[in-house]
Amino acid sequence: MTAARDRPRLALLDASKSDHTRRNFRRELDADLVEFDVTDNDRPAGFDFDGVVITGSRTSVYWDRDWIRPLVDYVAAAHERGLPILGVCYGHQVLASALGGRVEDMGEYEIGYREIRKLEDDDLFEGIPESFTAFTTHSDVVTELPPDAELLAENDYGVHAFRCGDAWGVQFHPEYDRDTAATVTKGKDLPDERIQSVLEGIDRDNYEAACRTKRLFENFTSHVRRVREAPAQ
C-alpha cells in the first residue's frame, strides 16, 4: 500500500446495483474512492479527481435509461480534461461510446474464465502475460473503436481492451473474486447445463491464473500518479 498522501483520489462511477462491486474495487484499488451510484443519477458535480473508474452493469449502453446519456457525457468531458479513466466491462463500453466508438449486442453470451490475447505492449498491461486468463460476462461488444484508439487485447468474441490517450477500457473483470464470479453466473438467464459448466470452471487454478490481471489496477494508479505529478503544460 502507498502512503496516504500518495493515494490517488478517484471517482468510482458504480453502474452495477450489486453489493459485491464496490467491495471488489475497494479491495483492488490503492486509492481513495469517492463513490457514486450513477443509476440513481448520482454523478460528480465536477472533475476534482485524479482519475475516474467506471464499473460493470446489467444494462446496455444503448438502452433508453435516463441516467445513461448523462454518464456517457460525463466520461467524455472527463477525458477532454485529461483525467485518466479506467472502464471495466460496461465501463469499457461506456468509454467506447463516449469517445466515438460503437457498442452492439453480439447475439450470444461470453461467460466464464477465458483466454485473452494481448496484442500490444502498454503501461496498463505491464507484468501481464501475452496470453492471459480472465473472468468474462457480457453479451455486448465494442464493434467499432473510437477514433485514434489502440486495440490492446482481444479473443474470439472480439475487443477486450483498448486505449485512447489516458483512458483505457477492459471488457473482462480483473476485480472479480470467486464468490462474485459464482454469484454473477447463477444470476444469468442461461441454460442450466451452461451455468453448471461455468460454475465448475470457477476453481482455484483458474482464479489464481486470473489474479495476474489484477496487476492492471496497480498499473492504472501508478499512471494516475504520474499524470498528477507531471508539470503543468
Coordinates of N, CA and C in Angstrom, one line a residue:
M1 N 0.8 -1.2 0.0 CA 0.0 0.0 0.0 C 0.9 1.2 0.0
T2 N 0.4 2.3 -0.7 CA 1.2 3.5 -0.7 C 0.8 4.4 0.5
A3 N 1.7 5.3 0.7 CA 1.4 6.3 1.8 C 0.1 7.0 1.6
A4 N -0.6 7.4 2.6 CA -1.9 8.1 2.5 C -1.8 9.3 1.6
R5 N -0.7 10.1 1.8 CA -0.6 11.3 1.0 C -0.4 11.1 -0.5
D6 N 0.0 9.8 -0.8 CA 0.3 9.5 -2.2 C -0.9 8.8 -2.9
R7 N -1.9 8.5 -2.1 CA -3.0 7.7 -2.7 C -3.9 8.6 -3.6
P8 N -4.1 8.2 -4.9 CA -4.9 9.0 -5.8 C -6.3 9.1 -5.3
R9 N -7.0 10.1 -5.6 CA -8.4 10.3 -5.3 C -9.2 10.1 -6.6
L10 N -10.0 9.0 -6.6 CA -10.7 8.5 -7.8 C -12.2 8.6 -7.7
A11 N -12.9 9.0 -8.7 CA -14.3 8.9 -8.8 C -14.7 7.5 -9.2
L12 N -15.4 6.8 -8.4 CA -15.9 5.4 -8.8 C -17.3 5.6 -9.2
L13 N -17.6 5.4 -10.5 CA -18.9 5.5 -11.1 C -19.5 4.1 -11.2
D14 N -20.3 3.8 -10.2 CA -20.9 2.5 -10.0 C -22.2 2.4 -10.7
A15 N -22.2 1.6 -11.7 CA -23.5 1.3 -12.5 C -24.1 0.0 -12.3
S16 N -23.7 -0.7 -11.2 CA -24.0 -2.1 -11.1 C -25.2 -2.5 -10.3
K17 N -25.5 -1.7 -9.3 CA -26.6 -2.1 -8.3 C -26.3 -3.4 -7.7
S18 N -25.0 -3.7 -7.4 CA -24.6 -5.0 -6.9 C -23.8 -4.8 -5.6
D19 N -24.0 -5.5 -4.6 CA -23.3 -5.4 -3.3 C -21.8 -5.6 -3.5
H20 N -21.5 -6.6 -4.4 CA -20.1 -7.0 -4.4 C -19.2 -6.0 -5.2
T21 N -19.8 -5.2 -6.0 CA -19.0 -4.3 -6.9 C -18.1 -3.4 -6.1
R22 N -18.6 -2.6 -5.2 CA -17.8 -1.7 -4.5 C -16.8 -2.4 -3.6
R23 N -17.2 -3.5 -3.0 CA -16.3 -4.3 -2.2 C -15.0 -4.7 -3.0
N24 N -15.3 -5.1 -4.3 CA -14.2 -5.6 -5.1 C -13.2 -4.4 -5.5
F25 N -13.8 -3.3 -5.9 CA -13.0 -2.2 -6.3 C -12.2 -1.6 -5.1
R26 N -12.9 -1.5 -4.0 CA -12.2 -1.0 -2.8 C -11.0 -1.9 -2.4
R27 N -11.1 -3.2 -2.6 CA -10.0 -4.1 -2.3 C -8.9 -4.0 -3.3
E28 N -9.2 -3.8 -4.6 CA -8.2 -3.8 -5.6 C -7.5 -2.5 -5.9
L29 N -8.2 -1.4 -5.6 CA -7.6 -0.1 -6.0 C -7.0 0.6 -4.8
D30 N -5.7 0.8 -4.8 CA -5.0 1.5 -3.8 C -5.2 3.0 -4.0
A31 N -6.4 3.4 -3.6 CA -6.8 4.8 -3.9 C -7.9 5.2 -2.9
D32 N -8.1 6.5 -2.8 CA -9.3 7.0 -2.0 C -10.4 7.1 -3.0
L33 N -11.5 6.3 -2.8 CA -12.6 6.3 -3.8 C -13.7 7.2 -3.3
V34 N -14.2 8.0 -4.2 CA -15.4 8.8 -4.0 C -16.5 8.1 -4.8
E35 N -17.5 7.5 -4.2 CA -18.3 6.6 -4.9 C -19.7 7.2 -5.2
F36 N -20.1 6.9 -6.5 CA -21.4 7.5 -7.0 C -22.2 6.4 -7.6
D37 N -23.5 6.3 -7.2 CA -24.4 5.4 -7.8 C -25.1 6.1 -9.0
V38 N -24.4 5.9 -10.2 CA -24.9 6.6 -11.4 C -26.3 6.2 -11.8
T39 N -26.7 5.0 -11.4 CA -28.0 4.5 -11.9 C -29.1 5.3 -11.2
D40 N -28.8 6.0 -10.1 CA -29.7 7.0 -9.4 C -29.4 8.4 -9.8
N41 N -28.7 8.6 -10.9 CA -28.3 9.9 -11.4 C -27.5 10.7 -10.4
D42 N -26.7 9.9 -9.6 CA -25.7 10.4 -8.7 C -24.4 10.5 -9.4
R43 N -24.0 11.6 -9.8 CA -22.7 11.8 -10.6 C -21.9 12.9 -10.0
P44 N -20.6 12.9 -10.2 CA -19.8 14.0 -9.7 C -20.3 15.4 -10.2
A45 N -20.2 16.4 -9.4 CA -20.6 17.7 -9.8 C -19.5 18.4 -10.7
G46 N -18.3 17.9 -10.6 CA -17.2 18.4 -11.3 C -16.1 17.4 -11.6
F47 N -14.9 17.8 -11.7 CA -13.8 17.0 -12.1 C -12.6 17.1 -11.2
D48 N -12.8 17.3 -9.9 CA -11.8 17.5 -8.9 C -11.3 16.1 -8.4
F49 N -10.8 15.3 -9.3 CA -10.3 14.0 -9.0 C -9.0 13.7 -9.8
D50 N -8.3 12.7 -9.3 CA -7.1 12.3 -10.1 C -7.4 11.4 -11.2
G51 N -8.5 10.7 -11.2 CA -8.9 9.8 -12.2 C -10.3 9.3 -12.0
V52 N -10.8 8.5 -12.9 CA -12.2 8.0 -12.9 C -12.2 6.5 -13.3
V53 N -13.0 5.8 -12.5 CA -13.2 4.4 -12.8 C -14.7 4.1 -13.0
I54 N -15.0 3.4 -14.0 CA -16.4 3.1 -14.3 C -16.6 1.5 -14.2
T55 N -17.6 1.1 -13.5 CA -17.8 -0.3 -13.2 C -18.6 -1.0 -14.3
G56 N -18.8 -2.3 -14.0 CA -19.8 -3.1 -14.8 C -21.2 -2.8 -14.5
S57 N -22.1 -3.4 -15.3 CA -23.6 -3.1 -15.1 C -24.3 -4.2 -15.8
R58 N -25.6 -4.4 -15.4 CA -26.5 -5.3 -16.1 C -27.2 -4.6 -17.3
T59 N -27.0 -3.4 -17.5 CA -27.6 -2.7 -18.6 C -26.7 -2.6 -19.8
S60 N -27.3 -2.2 -20.9 CA -26.6 -1.9 -22.1 C -26.5 -0.4 -22.3
V61 N -25.3 0.0 -22.9 CA -25.1 1.5 -23.0 C -26.1 2.1 -24.0
Y62 N -26.7 1.3 -24.9 CA -27.6 1.8 -25.9 C -29.0 1.8 -25.4
W63 N -29.3 1.3 -24.2 CA -30.7 1.3 -23.7 C -31.2 2.7 -23.4
D64 N -32.5 2.8 -23.3 CA -33.1 4.1 -23.0 C -33.4 4.2 -21.5
R65 N -32.4 4.7 -20.8 CA -32.4 4.9 -19.4 C -32.0 6.4 -19.1
D66 N -32.7 7.0 -18.2 CA -32.4 8.5 -18.0 C -31.0 8.8 -17.5
W67 N -30.3 7.8 -17.0 CA -29.0 8.0 -16.4 C -27.8 7.7 -17.3
I68 N -28.1 7.0 -18.4 CA -27.0 6.5 -19.3 C -26.4 7.6 -20.1
R69 N -27.2 8.4 -20.8 CA -26.6 9.5 -21.6 C -25.8 10.5 -20.8
P70 N -26.3 10.9 -19.6 CA -25.5 11.8 -18.8 C -24.2 11.2 -18.3
L71 N -24.2 9.9 -18.0 CA -23.0 9.2 -17.7 C -22.0 9.2 -18.8
V72 N -22.4 8.9 -20.0 CA -21.6 8.9 -21.2 C -21.0 10.3 -21.4
D73 N -21.8 11.3 -21.2 CA -21.4 12.7 -21.4 C -20.4 13.1 -20.4
Y74 N -20.5 12.7 -19.1 CA -19.6 13.0 -18.1 C -18.2 12.3 -18.4
V75 N -18.2 11.1 -18.8 CA -17.0 10.4 -19.1 C -16.3 11.1 -20.3
A76 N -17.0 11.5 -21.3 CA -16.4 12.3 -22.4 C -15.8 13.6 -21.9
A77 N -16.5 14.3 -21.0 CA -15.9 15.5 -20.5 C -14.7 15.3 -19.7
A78 N -14.7 14.2 -18.9 CA -13.5 13.9 -18.0 C -12.3 13.6 -18.9
H79 N -12.6 12.9 -20.0 CA -11.5 12.6 -20.9 C -10.9 13.9 -21.6
E80 N -11.8 14.8 -22.0 CA -11.4 16.1 -22.5 C -10.5 16.9 -21.6
R81 N -10.8 16.7 -20.3 CA -10.0 17.4 -19.3 C -8.7 16.7 -18.9
G82 N -8.4 15.6 -19.5 CA -7.2 14.9 -19.3 C -7.2 14.0 -18.1
L83 N -8.3 13.7 -17.5 CA -8.3 12.7 -16.4 C -8.1 11.3 -16.8
P84 N -7.2 10.6 -16.2 CA -7.1 9.2 -16.5 C -8.4 8.4 -16.2
I85 N -8.7 7.5 -17.1 CA -10.0 6.8 -16.9 C -9.8 5.3 -17.1
L86 N -10.4 4.5 -16.3 CA -10.5 3.0 -16.5 C -11.9 2.6 -16.5
G87 N -12.3 2.0 -17.6 CA -13.7 1.4 -17.7 C -13.6 -0.1 -17.7
V88 N -14.4 -0.8 -16.9 CA -14.4 -2.2 -16.8 C -15.8 -2.8 -17.2
C89 N -15.7 -3.7 -18.2 CA -16.9 -4.3 -18.8 C -17.9 -3.3 -19.3
Y90 N -19.0 -3.0 -18.6 CA -19.9 -2.0 -19.0 C -19.2 -0.6 -19.1
G91 N -18.3 -0.4 -18.2 CA -17.5 0.8 -18.2 C -16.6 1.0 -19.4
H92 N -16.1 -0.2 -19.9 CA -15.4 -0.2 -21.2 C -16.3 0.2 -22.3
Q93 N -17.5 -0.2 -22.3 CA -18.5 0.1 -23.4 C -18.9 1.6 -23.3
V94 N -19.1 2.0 -22.0 CA -19.4 3.5 -21.9 C -18.3 4.3 -22.4
L95 N -17.0 4.0 -22.1 CA -15.9 4.7 -22.6 C -15.8 4.7 -24.1
A96 N -16.0 3.6 -24.7 CA -16.0 3.5 -26.1 C -17.1 4.4 -26.7
S97 N -18.3 4.4 -26.2 CA -19.4 5.2 -26.7 C -19.1 6.7 -26.5
A98 N -18.5 7.0 -25.3 CA -18.2 8.4 -25.0 C -17.2 9.0 -26.0
L99 N -16.3 8.2 -26.5 CA -15.2 8.7 -27.3 C -15.4 8.5 -28.8
G100 N -16.6 8.0 -29.1 CA -17.0 8.0 -30.5 C -17.0 6.6 -31.1
G101 N -16.9 5.5 -30.3 CA -16.9 4.2 -30.8 C -18.3 3.6 -30.9
R102 N -18.5 2.4 -31.2 CA -19.8 1.7 -31.3 C -19.9 0.5 -30.4
V103 N -21.0 0.3 -29.8 CA -21.3 -0.9 -29.0 C -22.5 -1.6 -29.5
E104 N -22.5 -2.9 -29.6 CA -23.7 -3.6 -30.1 C -23.9 -5.0 -29.4
D105 N -25.1 -5.4 -29.5 CA -25.4 -6.8 -29.0 C -24.7 -7.8 -29.9
M106 N -24.0 -8.7 -29.3 CA -23.3 -9.7 -30.2 C -24.1 -11.0 -30.4
G107 N -25.3 -11.0 -29.9 CA -26.2 -12.1 -30.2 C -25.8 -13.4 -29.5
E108 N -24.9 -13.4 -28.5 CA -24.5 -14.6 -27.7 C -23.9 -14.1 -26.4
Y109 N -23.5 -15.0 -25.6 CA -23.0 -14.7 -24.3 C -21.6 -15.3 -24.1
E110 N -20.7 -14.4 -23.7 CA -19.4 -14.9 -23.3 C -19.4 -14.9 -21.7
I111 N -19.1 -16.0 -21.1 CA -19.1 -16.0 -19.6 C -18.2 -17.1 -19.2
G112 N -17.4 -16.8 -18.1 CA -16.5 -17.8 -17.5 C -15.1 -17.3 -17.7
Y113 N -14.2 -18.1 -17.1 CA -12.7 -17.9 -17.3 C -12.3 -18.2 -18.7
R114 N -11.8 -17.2 -19.4 CA -11.5 -17.3 -20.8 C -10.0 -16.8 -21.1
E115 N -9.5 -17.3 -22.2 CA -8.1 -16.9 -22.6 C -8.3 -15.6 -23.5
I116 N -7.4 -14.6 -23.2 CA -7.4 -13.4 -24.0 C -6.0 -13.1 -24.4
R117 N -5.9 -12.6 -25.6 CA -4.5 -12.3 -26.2 C -4.2 -10.8 -26.1
K118 N -3.1 -10.5 -25.6 CA -2.5 -9.2 -25.5 C -1.9 -8.9 -26.9
L119 N -2.2 -7.8 -27.5 CA -1.7 -7.5 -28.9 C -0.6 -6.5 -28.9
E120 N -0.6 -5.6 -27.9 CA 0.4 -4.6 -27.8 C 1.0 -4.4 -26.4
D121 N 2.2 -4.0 -26.3 CA 2.8 -3.7 -25.0 C 2.2 -2.3 -24.6
D122 N 1.8 -2.2 -23.4 CA 1.2 -1.0 -22.9 C 1.3 -0.9 -21.4
D123 N 1.4 0.3 -20.9 CA 1.6 0.5 -19.4 C 0.6 -0.2 -18.6
L124 N -0.7 -0.3 -19.0 CA -1.7 -0.9 -18.2 C -1.5 -2.4 -18.1
F125 N -0.9 -3.0 -19.1 CA -0.7 -4.5 -19.1 C 0.7 -4.9 -18.7
E126 N 1.5 -4.0 -18.2 CA 2.8 -4.3 -17.7 C 2.8 -5.4 -16.7
G127 N 3.5 -6.5 -16.9 CA 3.6 -7.6 -16.0 C 2.5 -8.7 -16.2
I128 N 1.6 -8.4 -17.2 CA 0.6 -9.4 -17.5 C 1.0 -10.2 -18.8
P129 N 0.8 -11.5 -18.8 CA 1.4 -12.3 -19.9 C 0.7 -11.9 -21.3
E130 N 1.4 -12.3 -22.3 CA 0.8 -12.1 -23.7 C -0.5 -12.8 -23.9
S131 N -0.7 -14.0 -23.3 CA -1.9 -14.7 -23.3 C -2.3 -14.9 -21.8
F132 N -3.5 -14.4 -21.5 CA -3.8 -14.4 -20.0 C -5.3 -14.9 -19.8
T133 N -5.6 -15.3 -18.6 CA -6.9 -15.8 -18.2 C -7.6 -14.7 -17.5
A134 N -8.9 -14.5 -17.8 CA -9.7 -13.5 -17.0 C -11.2 -14.0 -17.0
F135 N -11.9 -13.5 -16.0 CA -13.3 -13.8 -16.0 C -14.1 -12.9 -16.9
T136 N -15.0 -13.4 -17.7 CA -15.8 -12.6 -18.6 C -17.3 -12.8 -18.4
T137 N -18.1 -11.8 -18.6 CA -19.5 -12.0 -18.6 C -20.1 -10.8 -19.3
H138 N -20.5 -11.0 -20.6 CA -21.1 -9.9 -21.4 C -21.8 -10.5 -22.6
S139 N -22.8 -9.7 -23.1 CA -23.4 -10.1 -24.3 C -23.4 -8.9 -25.3
D140 N -22.8 -7.8 -24.9 CA -22.5 -6.6 -25.8 C -21.0 -6.6 -26.1
V141 N -20.6 -6.0 -27.2 CA -19.2 -5.9 -27.5 C -18.9 -4.6 -28.2
V142 N -17.7 -4.1 -28.1 CA -17.3 -2.9 -28.9 C -17.0 -3.4 -30.3
T143 N -17.9 -2.9 -31.2 CA -17.7 -3.3 -32.6 C -16.9 -2.3 -33.4
E144 N -16.8 -1.1 -32.9 CA -16.0 -0.1 -33.6 C -15.3 0.7 -32.5
L145 N -13.9 0.8 -32.6 CA -13.2 1.5 -31.7 C -13.3 3.0 -31.9
P146 N -13.1 3.8 -30.8 CA -13.1 5.3 -31.0 C -12.0 5.7 -32.0
P147 N -12.2 6.8 -32.6 CA -11.1 7.3 -33.4 C -9.8 7.5 -32.6
D148 N -8.7 7.1 -33.2 CA -7.3 7.2 -32.6 C -7.1 6.2 -31.4
A149 N -8.1 5.3 -31.2 CA -7.9 4.3 -30.1 C -7.0 3.2 -30.6
E150 N -6.3 2.6 -29.7 CA -5.4 1.5 -30.0 C -6.0 0.2 -29.4
L151 N -6.1 -0.8 -30.2 CA -6.6 -2.1 -29.7 C -5.4 -2.8 -29.0
L152 N -5.7 -3.2 -27.7 CA -4.7 -3.8 -26.9 C -4.9 -5.3 -26.6
A153 N -6.1 -5.8 -26.7 CA -6.3 -7.2 -26.4 C -7.6 -7.7 -27.0
E154 N -7.7 -8.9 -27.3 CA -8.9 -9.5 -27.9 C -8.9 -11.0 -27.8
N155 N -10.1 -11.6 -28.0 CA -10.2 -13.0 -28.2 C -11.2 -13.3 -29.3
D156 N -11.7 -14.5 -29.4 CA -12.6 -14.9 -30.5 C -14.0 -14.2 -30.3
Y157 N -14.3 -13.5 -29.2 CA -15.5 -12.8 -29.0 C -15.3 -11.3 -29.4
G158 N -14.1 -10.9 -29.6 CA -13.9 -9.5 -30.1 C -13.0 -8.7 -29.1
V159 N -13.2 -7.4 -29.1 CA -12.3 -6.5 -28.4 C -12.4 -6.7 -26.9
H160 N -11.3 -6.8 -26.3 CA -11.2 -7.0 -24.8 C -10.4 -5.9 -24.1
A161 N -9.7 -5.0 -24.8 CA -9.1 -3.9 -24.2 C -8.7 -2.9 -25.3
F162 N -8.8 -1.6 -25.0 CA -8.3 -0.6 -25.9 C -7.8 0.6 -25.0
R163 N -7.0 1.5 -25.7 CA -6.5 2.7 -25.1 C -6.8 3.9 -26.0
C164 N -7.1 5.0 -25.4 CA -7.3 6.2 -26.1 C -6.7 7.3 -25.2
G165 N -5.4 7.7 -25.4 CA -4.7 8.6 -24.6 C -4.6 8.1 -23.2
D166 N -5.1 8.8 -22.2 CA -5.0 8.4 -20.8 C -6.2 7.6 -20.4
A167 N -7.0 7.1 -21.3 CA -8.2 6.3 -21.0 C -8.1 4.9 -21.5
W168 N -8.5 3.9 -20.7 CA -8.4 2.5 -21.0 C -9.8 1.9 -20.7
G169 N -10.2 0.9 -21.6 CA -11.3 0.1 -21.4 C -10.9 -1.4 -21.4
V170 N -11.4 -2.2 -20.5 CA -11.2 -3.6 -20.5 C -12.5 -4.3 -20.4
Q171 N -12.8 -5.2 -21.3 CA -14.1 -5.9 -21.3 C -14.2 -7.0 -20.2
F172 N -13.1 -7.6 -19.8 CA -13.1 -8.6 -18.8 C -13.1 -8.0 -17.4
H173 N -13.2 -8.8 -16.3 CA -13.4 -8.4 -15.0 C -12.2 -8.8 -14.1
P174 N -11.1 -7.9 -14.1 CA -10.0 -8.3 -13.2 C -10.3 -8.2 -11.7
E175 N -11.3 -7.5 -11.4 CA -11.7 -7.3 -9.9 C -12.4 -8.4 -9.3
Y176 N -12.9 -9.4 -10.1 CA -13.7 -10.4 -9.5 C -13.0 -11.4 -8.6
D177 N -13.6 -11.8 -7.5 CA -13.1 -12.9 -6.7 C -14.0 -14.1 -7.1
R178 N -13.8 -15.2 -6.5 CA -14.5 -16.5 -6.9 C -16.0 -16.4 -6.5
D179 N -16.3 -15.8 -5.3 CA -17.6 -15.6 -4.9 C -18.4 -14.8 -5.8
T180 N -17.8 -13.7 -6.3 CA -18.5 -12.8 -7.2 C -18.8 -13.5 -8.5
A181 N -17.8 -14.2 -9.0 CA -17.9 -15.0 -10.3 C -19.1 -16.0 -10.2
A182 N -19.2 -16.7 -9.1 CA -20.2 -17.7 -8.9 C -21.6 -17.0 -8.8
T183 N -21.7 -15.9 -8.0 CA -22.9 -15.2 -7.8 C -23.5 -14.7 -9.1
V184 N -22.6 -14.0 -9.9 CA -23.0 -13.5 -11.2 C -23.4 -14.6 -12.1
T185 N -22.7 -15.7 -12.2 CA -23.1 -16.8 -13.1 C -24.4 -17.3 -12.7
K186 N -24.7 -17.5 -11.5 CA -26.0 -18.1 -11.0 C -27.2 -17.2 -11.4
G187 N -26.9 -15.9 -11.5 CA -28.0 -15.0 -11.8 C -28.3 -14.8 -13.3
K188 N -27.6 -15.5 -14.2 CA -27.8 -15.3 -15.6 C -28.9 -16.2 -16.1
D189 N -29.6 -15.7 -17.1 CA -30.7 -16.4 -17.8 C -30.1 -17.2 -18.9
L190 N -29.5 -18.3 -18.5 CA -28.8 -19.2 -19.5 C -29.2 -20.6 -19.2
P191 N -29.1 -21.6 -20.1 CA -29.4 -23.0 -19.9 C -28.6 -23.5 -18.6
D192 N -29.3 -24.4 -17.9 CA -28.7 -24.9 -16.6 C -27.4 -25.6 -16.9
E193 N -27.3 -26.3 -18.0 CA -26.0 -27.0 -18.2 C -24.9 -26.1 -18.5
R194 N -25.2 -24.9 -19.1 CA -24.1 -23.9 -19.3 C -23.7 -23.3 -18.0
I195 N -24.7 -22.9 -17.2 CA -24.4 -22.4 -15.9 C -23.5 -23.3 -15.1
Q196 N -23.9 -24.6 -15.1 CA -23.1 -25.6 -14.3 C -21.7 -25.7 -14.8
S197 N -21.6 -25.6 -16.1 CA -20.2 -25.7 -16.7 C -19.3 -24.6 -16.3
V198 N -19.9 -23.4 -16.3 CA -19.2 -22.2 -15.9 C -18.8 -22.3 -14.4
L199 N -19.8 -22.7 -13.6 CA -19.5 -22.8 -12.1 C -18.4 -23.8 -11.9
E200 N -18.3 -24.9 -12.6 CA -17.3 -25.9 -12.4 C -15.9 -25.3 -12.8
G201 N -15.9 -24.3 -13.7 CA -14.6 -23.7 -14.0 C -14.2 -22.6 -13.1
I202 N -15.0 -22.3 -12.1 CA -14.6 -21.3 -11.1 C -13.8 -22.0 -10.0
D203 N -12.7 -22.5 -10.3 CA -11.9 -23.3 -9.4 C -10.6 -22.5 -9.0
R204 N -9.8 -23.1 -8.1 CA -8.7 -22.4 -7.6 C -7.6 -22.1 -8.7
D205 N -7.4 -23.1 -9.6 CA -6.4 -22.9 -10.7 C -6.8 -21.7 -11.6
N206 N -8.0 -21.7 -12.0 CA -8.4 -20.6 -12.9 C -8.4 -19.2 -12.2
Y207 N -8.8 -19.2 -11.0 CA -8.8 -18.0 -10.2 C -7.4 -17.5 -10.0
E208 N -6.5 -18.4 -9.6 CA -5.1 -18.0 -9.4 C -4.5 -17.4 -10.7
A209 N -4.8 -18.1 -11.9 CA -4.4 -17.6 -13.1 C -4.9 -16.2 -13.4
A210 N -6.2 -16.0 -13.2 CA -6.9 -14.7 -13.4 C -6.3 -13.6 -12.5
C211 N -5.8 -14.0 -11.3 CA -5.3 -13.0 -10.4 C -4.2 -12.2 -11.0
R212 N -3.5 -12.7 -12.0 CA -2.4 -12.0 -12.6 C -2.9 -10.7 -13.3
T213 N -4.2 -10.7 -13.7 CA -4.7 -9.5 -14.3 C -5.0 -8.4 -13.3
K214 N -5.0 -8.7 -12.0 CA -5.2 -7.6 -11.0 C -4.1 -6.6 -11.0
R215 N -3.0 -7.0 -11.6 CA -1.8 -6.1 -11.7 C -2.2 -4.8 -12.5
L216 N -3.2 -4.9 -13.3 CA -3.5 -3.7 -14.1 C -4.1 -2.5 -13.2
F217 N -4.7 -2.9 -12.0 CA -5.1 -1.8 -11.1 C -3.9 -1.1 -10.5
E218 N -2.9 -1.8 -10.2 CA -1.6 -1.1 -9.7 C -1.0 -0.3 -10.8
N219 N -1.1 -0.8 -12.1 CA -0.5 -0.1 -13.2 C -1.3 1.2 -13.5
F220 N -2.7 1.1 -13.3 CA -3.5 2.3 -13.5 C -3.2 3.3 -12.5
T221 N -3.2 3.0 -11.2 CA -3.0 4.0 -10.2 C -1.6 4.6 -10.3
S222 N -0.6 3.8 -10.7 CA 0.7 4.4 -11.0 C 0.7 5.4 -12.1
H223 N -0.1 5.1 -13.1 CA -0.2 6.1 -14.2 C -0.9 7.3 -13.7
V224 N -1.9 7.2 -12.9 CA -2.7 8.3 -12.4 C -1.7 9.2 -11.6
R225 N -0.8 8.6 -10.8 CA 0.1 9.4 -10.0 C 1.1 10.2 -10.9
R226 N 1.5 9.5 -12.0 CA 2.4 10.2 -12.9 C 1.8 11.4 -13.6
V227 N 0.5 11.2 -14.0 CA -0.2 12.3 -14.6 C -0.4 13.4 -13.6
R228 N -0.7 13.1 -12.3 CA -1.0 14.1 -11.3 C 0.3 14.9 -11.0
E229 N 1.5 14.2 -11.1 CA 2.7 14.9 -10.7 C 3.4 15.5 -11.8
A230 N 2.9 15.3 -13.1 CA 3.6 15.9 -14.2 C 3.5 17.4 -14.2
P231 N 4.5 18.2 -14.6 CA 4.4 19.6 -14.6 C 3.3 20.1 -15.6
A232 N 2.6 21.1 -15.2 CA 1.6 21.7 -16.0 C 2.1 22.2 -17.3
Q233 N 1.4 22.0 -18.4 CA 1.8 22.4 -19.7 C 1.4 23.9 -19.9

